[in-house]
Short mmCIF file of C-alpha atoms in Angstrom, two decimals:
data_model
loop_
_atom_site.label_atom_id
_atom_site.label_comp_id
_atom_site.label_asym_id
_atom_site.label_seq_id
_atom_site.Cartn_x
_atom_site.Cartn_y
_atom_site.Cartn_z
CA MET U 14 25.99 8.67 70.96
CA GLU U 15 22.92 8.07 73.30
CA LYS U 16 20.70 4.46 72.16
CA GLY U 17 17.35 7.05 72.11
CA LYS U 18 18.39 10.27 69.65
CA ARG U 19 19.72 7.31 67.55
CA ILE U 20 16.55 5.54 66.77
CA ALA U 21 15.13 9.04 66.66
CA LEU U 22 17.76 9.62 63.92
CA GLY U 23 16.57 6.85 62.32
CA GLU U 24 13.17 7.41 62.56
CA LYS U 25 13.26 10.11 59.45
CA LYS U 26 13.03 9.57 55.98
CA ASN U 27 15.76 9.06 53.65
CA THR U 28 18.32 9.00 56.53
CA ILE U 29 21.84 7.66 55.58
CA GLU U 30 23.73 5.90 58.45
CA ILE U 31 27.04 4.66 58.53
CA TRP U 32 29.30 3.09 60.78
CA ASP U 33 33.02 4.94 61.59
CA ASN U 34 36.00 3.43 60.34
CA SER U 35 38.34 5.91 61.05
CA LYS U 36 39.54 4.52 64.94
CA ARG U 37 39.69 0.57 63.11
CA ALA U 38 42.26 2.10 60.39
CA LYS U 39 44.48 3.68 63.81
CA ILE U 40 44.69 0.05 65.35
CA LEU U 41 45.82 -1.17 62.27
CA PHE U 42 48.20 1.06 61.51
CA SER U 43 49.66 0.28 64.79
CA VAL U 44 49.82 -3.28 64.74
CA PHE U 45 50.76 -3.33 61.07
CA TRP U 46 54.21 -0.81 62.32
CA VAL U 47 54.20 -3.03 64.95
CA LEU U 48 54.53 -7.02 61.84
CA ILE U 49 57.00 -5.11 60.02
CA VAL U 50 59.43 -3.42 62.21
CA CYS U 51 58.54 -8.49 64.13
CA THR U 52 59.43 -9.52 61.16
CA ILE U 53 62.39 -7.70 59.78
CA ILE U 54 63.63 -8.92 63.50
CA GLY U 55 62.79 -12.54 61.76
CA ILE U 56 65.01 -11.93 58.61
CA VAL U 57 67.71 -11.07 60.19
CA SER U 58 67.16 -14.13 62.73
CA GLY U 59 66.25 -16.17 59.73
CA TYR U 60 70.61 -14.85 58.04
CA LEU U 61 72.16 -15.63 61.01
CA GLU U 62 70.67 -19.28 61.05
CA LEU U 63 71.21 -19.76 57.36
CA GLN U 64 74.57 -18.87 57.86
CA LEU U 65 74.81 -21.08 60.83
CA LEU U 66 73.99 -23.80 58.77
CA LYS U 67 75.51 -23.49 55.49
CA ARG U 68 78.57 -23.43 58.23
CA ALA U 69 77.90 -26.67 59.96
CA GLN U 70 77.37 -28.05 56.13
CA LEU U 71 80.78 -26.49 55.20
CA GLU U 72 82.96 -27.91 58.36
CA PHE U 73 80.71 -31.29 58.98
CA PHE U 74 79.99 -29.65 62.73
CA ILE U 75 79.22 -26.42 65.06
CA ASP U 76 78.83 -25.74 68.64
CA GLU U 77 76.24 -27.45 70.54
CA GLY U 78 75.79 -24.24 72.99
CA GLU U 79 75.30 -21.83 69.41
CA ALA U 80 73.19 -23.76 67.74
CA HIS U 81 70.67 -24.28 71.47
CA SER U 82 70.59 -20.04 71.33
CA ASN U 83 70.05 -20.26 67.62
CA ASP U 84 67.11 -22.48 68.23
CA LEU U 85 65.83 -20.50 71.10
CA ARG U 86 66.25 -17.51 69.35
CA GLN U 87 64.45 -18.85 66.65
CA LYS U 88 61.90 -20.14 68.37
CA ILE U 89 61.07 -17.05 70.19
CA ILE U 90 60.65 -14.65 67.62
CA GLY U 91 58.73 -17.36 65.71
CA LEU U 92 56.20 -17.35 68.37
CA LEU U 93 56.09 -13.33 67.85
CA GLN U 94 55.69 -13.13 65.21
CA THR U 95 52.62 -15.16 65.06
CA VAL U 96 50.97 -13.79 67.45
CA ILE U 97 51.31 -10.43 65.62
CA PHE U 98 50.81 -12.36 62.93
CA ILE U 99 47.49 -12.96 63.88
CA VAL U 100 46.66 -10.16 65.65
CA SER U 101 47.13 -8.43 61.94
CA VAL U 102 44.64 -10.32 60.51
CA ILE U 103 41.53 -9.52 62.84
CA VAL U 104 41.93 -6.56 62.51
CA PHE U 105 42.42 -6.26 58.92
CA LEU U 106 39.39 -7.91 58.56
CA ASN U 107 37.15 -5.19 60.73
CA TRP U 108 38.29 -2.55 59.26
CA PHE U 109 38.11 -4.58 55.78
CA ARG U 110 34.49 -5.44 56.60
CA ARG U 111 33.04 -2.50 58.28
CA ALA U 112 34.30 -0.86 55.03
CA TYR U 113 32.51 -2.98 52.67
CA GLY U 114 29.73 -2.96 55.02
CA ASN U 115 29.42 0.72 55.05
CA LEU U 116 28.67 0.44 50.91
CA HIS U 117 25.90 -1.45 52.16
CA ARG U 118 24.61 0.48 54.68
CA LEU U 119 24.26 4.28 51.71
CA GLY U 120 21.95 1.76 49.93
CA ILE U 121 24.66 0.70 47.25
CA SER U 122 22.33 -1.99 45.32
CA TYR U 123 24.58 -3.14 42.91
CA LEU U 124 27.35 -4.29 45.66
CA GLU U 125 28.39 -7.89 43.96
CA TYR U 126 28.34 -9.78 47.17
CA LYS U 127 27.35 -9.37 50.73
CA GLU U 128 28.72 -7.70 53.46
CA SER U 129 29.39 -11.00 55.18
CA MET U 130 31.07 -12.27 51.85
CA ALA U 131 34.54 -9.26 52.81
CA LEU U 132 35.13 -11.85 55.64
CA TRP U 133 34.38 -15.10 54.45
CA ALA U 134 36.36 -14.33 51.62
CA TRP U 135 39.19 -15.10 52.85
CA PHE U 136 38.91 -18.90 54.05
CA ILE U 137 37.47 -19.96 51.57
CA PRO U 138 39.56 -21.36 49.27
CA ILE U 139 40.12 -20.91 45.24
CA ILE U 140 37.71 -17.96 46.17
CA VAL U 141 40.21 -16.37 48.19
CA LEU U 142 42.75 -15.57 45.51
CA PHE U 143 39.79 -13.01 43.57
CA ARG U 144 37.46 -12.29 45.43
CA PRO U 145 38.94 -10.51 48.29
CA VAL U 146 40.97 -7.78 45.49
CA LYS U 147 37.14 -7.49 44.17
CA ILE U 148 35.67 -6.35 47.18
CA MET U 149 38.95 -4.02 47.44
CA ASN U 150 38.48 -2.32 44.51
CA GLU U 151 34.36 -2.57 45.33
CA ILE U 152 35.10 -0.03 48.59
CA TRP U 153 37.85 2.23 46.50
CA LYS U 154 35.74 2.70 43.58
CA GLU U 155 31.70 2.80 45.40
CA THR U 156 32.93 4.68 48.07
CA GLN U 157 34.26 7.76 45.77
CA TRP U 158 31.40 7.73 43.78
CA TYR U 159 28.89 8.33 46.36
CA ILE U 160 31.14 10.86 47.30
CA LYS U 161 30.98 12.46 43.95
CA LYS U 162 27.41 12.18 44.15
CA THR U 163 27.26 14.84 47.04
CA ASP U 164 30.27 17.31 45.60
CA ASN U 165 30.38 17.16 41.93
CA THR U 166 33.64 18.70 41.63
CA TYR U 167 35.16 16.03 43.84
CA LYS U 168 38.01 14.08 41.79
CA ILE U 169 37.96 10.62 41.83
CA GLU U 170 41.08 9.18 42.80
CA LYS U 171 42.48 5.86 40.62
CA GLY U 172 44.02 3.26 43.34
CA SER U 173 43.69 -0.36 40.77
CA VAL U 174 47.86 -0.59 40.22
CA VAL U 175 49.04 -0.21 43.98
CA ILE U 176 45.79 -2.53 44.82
CA GLY U 177 46.46 -5.16 42.22
CA ILE U 178 50.50 -4.80 43.39
CA TRP U 179 49.18 -5.30 46.64
CA TRP U 180 46.92 -8.04 45.78
CA GLY U 181 50.22 -10.49 43.30
CA PHE U 182 52.52 -9.55 46.76
CA PHE U 183 49.10 -11.63 48.89
CA ILE U 184 49.29 -14.34 46.25
CA VAL U 185 53.09 -15.18 46.17
CA SER U 186 53.06 -14.53 49.35
CA ASN U 187 50.27 -17.60 50.05
CA PHE U 188 52.16 -20.11 48.09
CA VAL U 189 55.36 -19.33 49.62
CA GLY U 190 53.69 -19.57 52.99
CA ARG U 191 51.71 -22.53 51.72
CA TYR U 192 55.37 -24.68 50.85
CA VAL U 193 57.03 -23.72 54.00
CA LEU U 194 54.28 -25.03 56.23
CA LYS U 195 53.84 -27.95 53.82
CA ASN U 196 57.70 -28.80 54.26
CA ALA U 197 57.95 -27.53 58.13
CA PHE U 198 57.84 -31.16 59.11
CA LYS U 199 60.19 -33.10 56.51
CA GLN U 200 63.50 -31.52 57.86
CA ASP U 201 65.73 -33.99 58.55
CA THR U 202 68.62 -33.59 56.79
CA LEU U 203 71.19 -30.61 56.84
CA GLU U 204 70.00 -29.59 53.17
CA GLN U 205 67.08 -29.53 54.08
CA LEU U 206 66.93 -26.96 56.76
CA ILE U 207 69.41 -25.01 54.94
CA GLU U 208 66.46 -24.86 52.10
CA GLY U 209 63.72 -24.83 54.65
CA SER U 210 65.44 -21.57 56.71
CA GLN U 211 65.52 -20.29 53.03
CA ALA U 212 62.23 -19.80 52.30
CA PHE U 213 61.05 -18.43 55.35
CA LEU U 214 63.73 -16.19 55.21
CA ILE U 215 62.20 -15.34 51.50
CA ALA U 216 58.56 -15.53 53.00
CA ASP U 217 59.81 -12.70 55.98
CA ILE U 218 61.49 -10.28 52.77
CA ILE U 219 57.75 -10.68 50.61
CA GLN U 220 56.27 -10.02 53.57
CA ILE U 221 57.87 -6.66 54.48
CA PRO U 222 56.22 -4.88 50.63
CA GLU U 223 53.15 -6.82 50.89
CA ALA U 224 51.75 -4.84 54.72
CA LEU U 225 53.55 -1.05 53.54
CA LEU U 226 51.10 -1.54 50.25
CA VAL U 227 47.89 -3.03 53.44
CA ILE U 228 49.15 0.62 55.02
CA LEU U 229 49.53 2.28 52.33
CA ILE U 230 45.92 0.84 50.83
CA VAL U 231 43.95 1.91 54.12
CA HIS U 232 45.45 5.12 54.72
CA ARG U 233 44.74 5.97 51.40
CA LEU U 234 41.30 4.92 51.80
CA SER U 235 40.98 6.47 55.76
CA LYS U 236 41.34 9.97 54.03
CA ILE U 237 38.27 8.40 51.02
CA GLU U 238 35.89 7.64 54.18
CA SER U 239 36.55 10.59 55.76
CA LYS U 240 35.39 12.56 53.32
CA LEU U 241 32.43 10.11 53.12
CA ALA U 242 31.50 10.61 56.87
CA HIS U 243 31.49 14.24 55.90
CA GLU U 244 29.84 14.06 53.16
CA ILE U 245 27.25 11.86 55.23
CA LYS U 246 26.86 14.37 58.23
CA LYS U 247 26.47 17.60 55.76
CA THR U 248 23.21 16.21 54.25
CA GLY U 249 21.71 15.45 57.50
CA GLY U 250 23.02 11.47 57.54
CA THR U 251 24.56 10.21 60.71
CA VAL U 252 27.80 8.71 61.40
CA ILE U 253 27.83 6.40 64.42
CA TYR U 254 30.95 5.93 66.41
CA ARG U 255 31.84 2.73 68.14
#
């Protein structure tokens, strides 16, 4: 929409203006599917490394070329996983903040937190364990309640169970990840290498259902947000695409 037209619309009394979140959702889906594929590759590679280490434990010797190939493969896959994980975090936070920001733009005065908390809650120790999930539940519930105000035939969809399961995986993944990082530089013996390899494998396995649940939640919320956008337009409001 052109700037002049947007200002003109904004000057109307009681005009609601929200920002479209569908493009960010589509980007999120693409990135998270790539993340899942990379994680599966990481699991296979991690399993092969674990078997190599266990064989070395039994035979007390492994071929130097085989060990070098394993290390190189693990480094490349690990780097790829790290890059795509960082990208997945960025695209999720972009989607998450806009979804929560739209609730503020709707003029809902009783929201528990400021829009910026949808970002910073993920980086504050202790708070990260409970505040982001509370915001996700607010996004799910309040978006639908607003739709209900303009369309009384709309049936509110419950999401607390799937959000709770997702958050359970997130908490477990968070603690396993901390354990992996803490012990990453303490792998001096073969036993420690095996233990570290097992921890990495567990972390990767947990990441798959966690990522799938993110895709499921965002997919369902995207449909809800599309309905919200329709209702906003129907009542004379504006949806800005950017």
